[in-house]
Short mmCIF file of C-alpha atoms in Angstrom, two decimals:
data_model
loop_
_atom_site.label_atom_id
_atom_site.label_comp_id
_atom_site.label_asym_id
_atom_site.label_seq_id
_atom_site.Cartn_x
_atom_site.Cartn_y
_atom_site.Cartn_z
CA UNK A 1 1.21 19.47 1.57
CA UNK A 2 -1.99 17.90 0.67
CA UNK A 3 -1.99 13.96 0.29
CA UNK A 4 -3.82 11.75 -1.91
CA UNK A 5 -7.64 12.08 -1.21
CA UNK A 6 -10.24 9.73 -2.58
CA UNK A 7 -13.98 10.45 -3.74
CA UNK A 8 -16.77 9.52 -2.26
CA UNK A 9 -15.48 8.19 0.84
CA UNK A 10 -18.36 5.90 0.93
CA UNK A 11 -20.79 4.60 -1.90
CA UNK A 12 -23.68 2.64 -1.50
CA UNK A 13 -24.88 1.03 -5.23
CA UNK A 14 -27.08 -1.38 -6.60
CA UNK A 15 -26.30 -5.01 -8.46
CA UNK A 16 -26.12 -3.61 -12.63
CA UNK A 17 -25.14 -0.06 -11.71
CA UNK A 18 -22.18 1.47 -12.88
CA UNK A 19 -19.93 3.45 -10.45
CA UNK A 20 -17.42 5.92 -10.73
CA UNK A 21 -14.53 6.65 -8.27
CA UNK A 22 -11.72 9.27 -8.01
CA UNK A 23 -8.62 9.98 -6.90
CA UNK A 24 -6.76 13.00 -6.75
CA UNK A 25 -2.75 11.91 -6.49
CA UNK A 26 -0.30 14.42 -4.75
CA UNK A 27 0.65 17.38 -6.77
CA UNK A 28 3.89 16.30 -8.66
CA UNK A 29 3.50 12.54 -8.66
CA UNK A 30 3.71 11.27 -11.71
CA UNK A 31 2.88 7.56 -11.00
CA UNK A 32 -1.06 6.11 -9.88
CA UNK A 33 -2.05 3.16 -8.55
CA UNK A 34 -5.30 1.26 -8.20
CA UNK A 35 -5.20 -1.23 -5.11
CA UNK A 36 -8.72 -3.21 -4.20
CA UNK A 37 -8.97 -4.77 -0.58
CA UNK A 38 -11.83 -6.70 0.23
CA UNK A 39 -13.03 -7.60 3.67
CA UNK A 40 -10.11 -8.96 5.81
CA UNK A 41 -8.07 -9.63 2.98
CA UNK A 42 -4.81 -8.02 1.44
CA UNK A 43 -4.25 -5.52 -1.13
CA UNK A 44 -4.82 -6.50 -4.83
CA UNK A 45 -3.39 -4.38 -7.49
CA UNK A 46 -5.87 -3.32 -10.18
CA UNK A 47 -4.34 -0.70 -12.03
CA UNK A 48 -1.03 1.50 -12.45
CA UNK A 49 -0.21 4.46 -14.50
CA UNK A 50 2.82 6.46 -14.62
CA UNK A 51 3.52 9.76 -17.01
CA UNK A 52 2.39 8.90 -20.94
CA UNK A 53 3.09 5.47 -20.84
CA UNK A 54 0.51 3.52 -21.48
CA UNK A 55 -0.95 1.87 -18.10
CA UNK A 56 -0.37 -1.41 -16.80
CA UNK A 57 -3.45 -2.52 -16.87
CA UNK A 58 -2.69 -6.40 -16.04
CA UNK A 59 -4.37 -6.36 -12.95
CA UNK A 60 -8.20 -5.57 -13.82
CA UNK A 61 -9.87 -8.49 -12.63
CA UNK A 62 -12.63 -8.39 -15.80
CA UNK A 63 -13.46 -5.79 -18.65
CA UNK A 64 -16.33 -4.65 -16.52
CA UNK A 65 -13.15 -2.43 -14.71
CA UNK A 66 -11.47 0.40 -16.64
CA UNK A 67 -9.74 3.35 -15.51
CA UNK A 68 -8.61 6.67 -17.48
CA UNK A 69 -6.47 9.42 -16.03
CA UNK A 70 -5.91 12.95 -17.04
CA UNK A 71 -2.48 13.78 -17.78
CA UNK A 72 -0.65 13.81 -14.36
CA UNK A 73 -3.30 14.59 -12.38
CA UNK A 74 -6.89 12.97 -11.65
CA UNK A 75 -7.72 9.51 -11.97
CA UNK A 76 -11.39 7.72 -12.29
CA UNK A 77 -11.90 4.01 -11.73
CA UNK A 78 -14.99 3.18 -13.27
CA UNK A 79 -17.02 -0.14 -12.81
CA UNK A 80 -19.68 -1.10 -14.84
CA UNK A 81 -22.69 -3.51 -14.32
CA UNK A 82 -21.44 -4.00 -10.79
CA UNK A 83 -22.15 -7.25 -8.86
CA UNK A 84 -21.98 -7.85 -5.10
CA UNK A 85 -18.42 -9.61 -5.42
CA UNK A 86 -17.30 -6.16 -5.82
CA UNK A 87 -17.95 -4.88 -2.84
CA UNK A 88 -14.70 -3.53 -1.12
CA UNK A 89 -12.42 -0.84 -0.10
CA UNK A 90 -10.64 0.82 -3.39
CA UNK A 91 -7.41 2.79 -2.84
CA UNK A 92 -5.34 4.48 -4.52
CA UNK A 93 -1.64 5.39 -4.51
CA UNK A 94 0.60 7.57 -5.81
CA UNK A 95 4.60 8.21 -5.99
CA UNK A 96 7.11 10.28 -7.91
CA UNK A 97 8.69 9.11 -10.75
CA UNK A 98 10.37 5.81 -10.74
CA UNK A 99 12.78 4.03 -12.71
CA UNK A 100 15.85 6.45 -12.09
CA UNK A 101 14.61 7.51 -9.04
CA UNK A 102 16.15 5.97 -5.78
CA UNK A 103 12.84 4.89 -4.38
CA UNK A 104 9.63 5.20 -4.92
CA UNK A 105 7.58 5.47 -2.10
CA UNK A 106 3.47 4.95 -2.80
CA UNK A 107 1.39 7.44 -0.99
CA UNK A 108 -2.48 6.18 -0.19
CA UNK A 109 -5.59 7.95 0.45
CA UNK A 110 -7.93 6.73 2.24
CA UNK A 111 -10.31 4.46 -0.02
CA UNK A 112 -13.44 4.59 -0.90
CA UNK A 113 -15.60 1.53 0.75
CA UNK A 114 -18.23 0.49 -2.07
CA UNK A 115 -20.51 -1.84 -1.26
CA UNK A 116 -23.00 -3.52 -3.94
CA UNK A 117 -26.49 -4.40 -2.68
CA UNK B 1 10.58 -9.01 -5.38
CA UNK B 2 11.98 -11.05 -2.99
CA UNK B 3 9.88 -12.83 -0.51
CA UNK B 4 9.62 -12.02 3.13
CA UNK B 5 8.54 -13.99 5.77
CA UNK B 6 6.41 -12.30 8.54
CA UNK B 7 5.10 -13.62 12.35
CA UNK B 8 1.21 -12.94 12.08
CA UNK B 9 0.76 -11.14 15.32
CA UNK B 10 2.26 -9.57 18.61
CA UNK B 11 1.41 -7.77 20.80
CA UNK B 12 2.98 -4.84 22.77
CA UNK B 13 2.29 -2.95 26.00
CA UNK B 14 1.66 0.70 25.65
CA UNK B 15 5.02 2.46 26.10
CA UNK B 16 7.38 0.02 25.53
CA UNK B 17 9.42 -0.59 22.21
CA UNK B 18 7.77 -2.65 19.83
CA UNK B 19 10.15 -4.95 17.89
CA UNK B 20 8.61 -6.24 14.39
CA UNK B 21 11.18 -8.87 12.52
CA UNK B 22 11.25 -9.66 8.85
CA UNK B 23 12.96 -12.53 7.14
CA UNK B 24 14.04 -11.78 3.25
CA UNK B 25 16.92 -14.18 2.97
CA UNK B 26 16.59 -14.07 -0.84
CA UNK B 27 17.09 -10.19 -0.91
CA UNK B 28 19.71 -9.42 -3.66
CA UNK B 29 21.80 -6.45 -3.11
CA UNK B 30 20.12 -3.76 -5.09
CA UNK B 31 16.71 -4.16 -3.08
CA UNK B 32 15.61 -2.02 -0.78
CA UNK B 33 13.60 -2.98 2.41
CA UNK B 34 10.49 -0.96 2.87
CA UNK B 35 7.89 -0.72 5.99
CA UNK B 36 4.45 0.23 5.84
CA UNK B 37 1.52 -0.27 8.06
CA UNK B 38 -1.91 -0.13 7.38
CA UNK B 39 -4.28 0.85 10.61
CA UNK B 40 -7.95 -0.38 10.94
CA UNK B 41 -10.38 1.28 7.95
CA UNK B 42 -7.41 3.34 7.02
CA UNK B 43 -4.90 3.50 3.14
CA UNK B 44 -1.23 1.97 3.71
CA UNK B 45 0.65 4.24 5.28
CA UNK B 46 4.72 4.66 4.48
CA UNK B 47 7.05 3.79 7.59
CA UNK B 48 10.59 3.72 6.40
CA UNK B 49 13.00 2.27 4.26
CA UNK B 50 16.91 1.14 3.89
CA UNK B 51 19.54 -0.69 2.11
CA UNK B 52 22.18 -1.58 4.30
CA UNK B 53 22.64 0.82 6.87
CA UNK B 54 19.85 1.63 10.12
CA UNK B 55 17.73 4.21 9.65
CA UNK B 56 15.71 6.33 11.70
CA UNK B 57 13.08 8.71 11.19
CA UNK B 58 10.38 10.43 13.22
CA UNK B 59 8.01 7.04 13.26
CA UNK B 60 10.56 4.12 13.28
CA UNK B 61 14.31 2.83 13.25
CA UNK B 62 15.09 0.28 10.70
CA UNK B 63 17.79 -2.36 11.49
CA UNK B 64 19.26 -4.36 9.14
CA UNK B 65 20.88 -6.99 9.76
CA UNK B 66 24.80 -7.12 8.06
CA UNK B 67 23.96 -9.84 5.80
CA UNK B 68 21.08 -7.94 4.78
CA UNK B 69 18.64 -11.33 5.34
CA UNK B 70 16.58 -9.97 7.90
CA UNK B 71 15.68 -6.73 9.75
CA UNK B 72 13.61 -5.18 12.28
CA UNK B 73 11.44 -2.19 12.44
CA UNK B 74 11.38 -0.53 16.12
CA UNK B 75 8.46 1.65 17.65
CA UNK B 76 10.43 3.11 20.45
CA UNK B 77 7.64 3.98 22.53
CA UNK B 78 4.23 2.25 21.12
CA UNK B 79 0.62 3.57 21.88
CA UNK B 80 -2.29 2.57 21.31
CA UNK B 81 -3.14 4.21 17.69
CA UNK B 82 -0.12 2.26 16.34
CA UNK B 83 -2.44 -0.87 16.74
CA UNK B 84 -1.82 -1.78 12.73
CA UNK B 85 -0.89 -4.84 10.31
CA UNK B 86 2.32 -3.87 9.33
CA UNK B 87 4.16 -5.09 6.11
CA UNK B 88 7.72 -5.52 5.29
CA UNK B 89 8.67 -5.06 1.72
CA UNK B 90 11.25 -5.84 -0.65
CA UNK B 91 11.98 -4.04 -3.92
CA UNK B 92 14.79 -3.08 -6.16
CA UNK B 93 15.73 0.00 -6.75
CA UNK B 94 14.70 2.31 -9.15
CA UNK B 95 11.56 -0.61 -9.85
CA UNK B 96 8.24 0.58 -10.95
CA UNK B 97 4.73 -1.09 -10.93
CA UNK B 98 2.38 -2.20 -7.75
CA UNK B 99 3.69 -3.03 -4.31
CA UNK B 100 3.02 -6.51 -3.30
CA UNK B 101 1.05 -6.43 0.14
CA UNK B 102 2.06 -9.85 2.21
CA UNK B 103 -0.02 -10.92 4.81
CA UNK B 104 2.26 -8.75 6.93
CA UNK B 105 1.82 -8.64 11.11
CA UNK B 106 -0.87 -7.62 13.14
CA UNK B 107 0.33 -5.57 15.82
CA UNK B 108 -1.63 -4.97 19.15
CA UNK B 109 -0.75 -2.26 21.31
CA UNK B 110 -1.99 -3.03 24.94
CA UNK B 111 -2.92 -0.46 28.07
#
């Protein structure tokens, strides 16, 4: 079936703009995850939802991040005022439901490479 | 999650088995050992997993060792798109919440 896919693939912004990015999580999954890379370094977690529960938010590096997703389904990452520090791949991840389950396997789409001017 | 301990890099010629170790001597015995790789400009990508016993699926065998402190994840036959950084992972079962990404090793696949 269809994997996680990521919008855009690309986005080119300037310094003080707000962007908007979005992830569509495999049909089923019940759990979403934020991840930021930047150049040449490893993954940081932003951001991780899963069900009703309210998200786990503790990674957000400032309040200039946010994210909202609807029901089980799409998520948006929004970044406001963005500055060039930004700049990096953002994926995101998704997996059934944990806890009880045996494993929990994160899926990833492919990113979307922002880059601040 | 328990800790694991990574080489950096190796490389590989193009056809032969790749051999990637992991150290988690800390591992307690309801955490599972997980494998993913991440290839240039691409999202993390799920290898395999296990508990105790090898595994095997269409991309990789997973051995553990008996005392469950290290294991290795085996490319029987590497090319050149499995050039990667690949990342072993420790985690309990049934846990929830982010993976956490080491440094992991880059692996180079050679003609």
């Amino acid at each position: 079936g269809a994997g996680v896919s990521q919008s855009p693939s690309n986005k080119v912004t300037e310094k003080g703009k707000d962007v908007e990015l979005r992830c569509d999580p495999i049909s089923g999954h019940t759990a979403l995850y934020w991840y930021r890379q930047r150049l040449g370094q490893g993954l940081e977690f932003l951001i991780y939802f899963q069900g009703n529960s309210a998200p786990d938010k503790s990674g957000l590096p400032s309040d200039r991040f946010s994210a909202e997703r609807t029901g089980e389904s799409v998520s948006t990452l929004t970044i406001q005022r963005t500055q060039q520090e930004d700049s990096a791949v953002y994926l995101c991840a998704s997996s059934l439901v944990p806890g009880l389950a045996v494993t929990d396997t994160q899926y990833f789409g492919p990113g979307t490479r922002l880059t601040v001017l | 999650d328990a800790k694991t301990t990574q080489p950096p890099s190796m490389d590989c010629a193009e056809g032969r088995a790749a051999n990637l170790p992991c150290n988690h001597s800390t591992i307690s015995g309801n955490e599972y050992v997980y494998w993913y790789r991440q290839i240039h400009s691409q999202g993390p990508q799920y290898i395999i997993h296990g508990l105790k016993n090898n595994e095997t699926n269409e991309m990789a065998s997973l051995i553990i060792t008996e005392d469950r402190k290290s294991s290795t994840l085996i490319l029987p036959h590497a090319t050149l798109r499995d050039t990667a950084v690949y990342y072993c992972i420790v985690r309990p079962r049934g846990s929830q919440g982010n993976l956490i990404f080491g440094k992991g090793t880059k692996l180079s696949v050679k003609p």
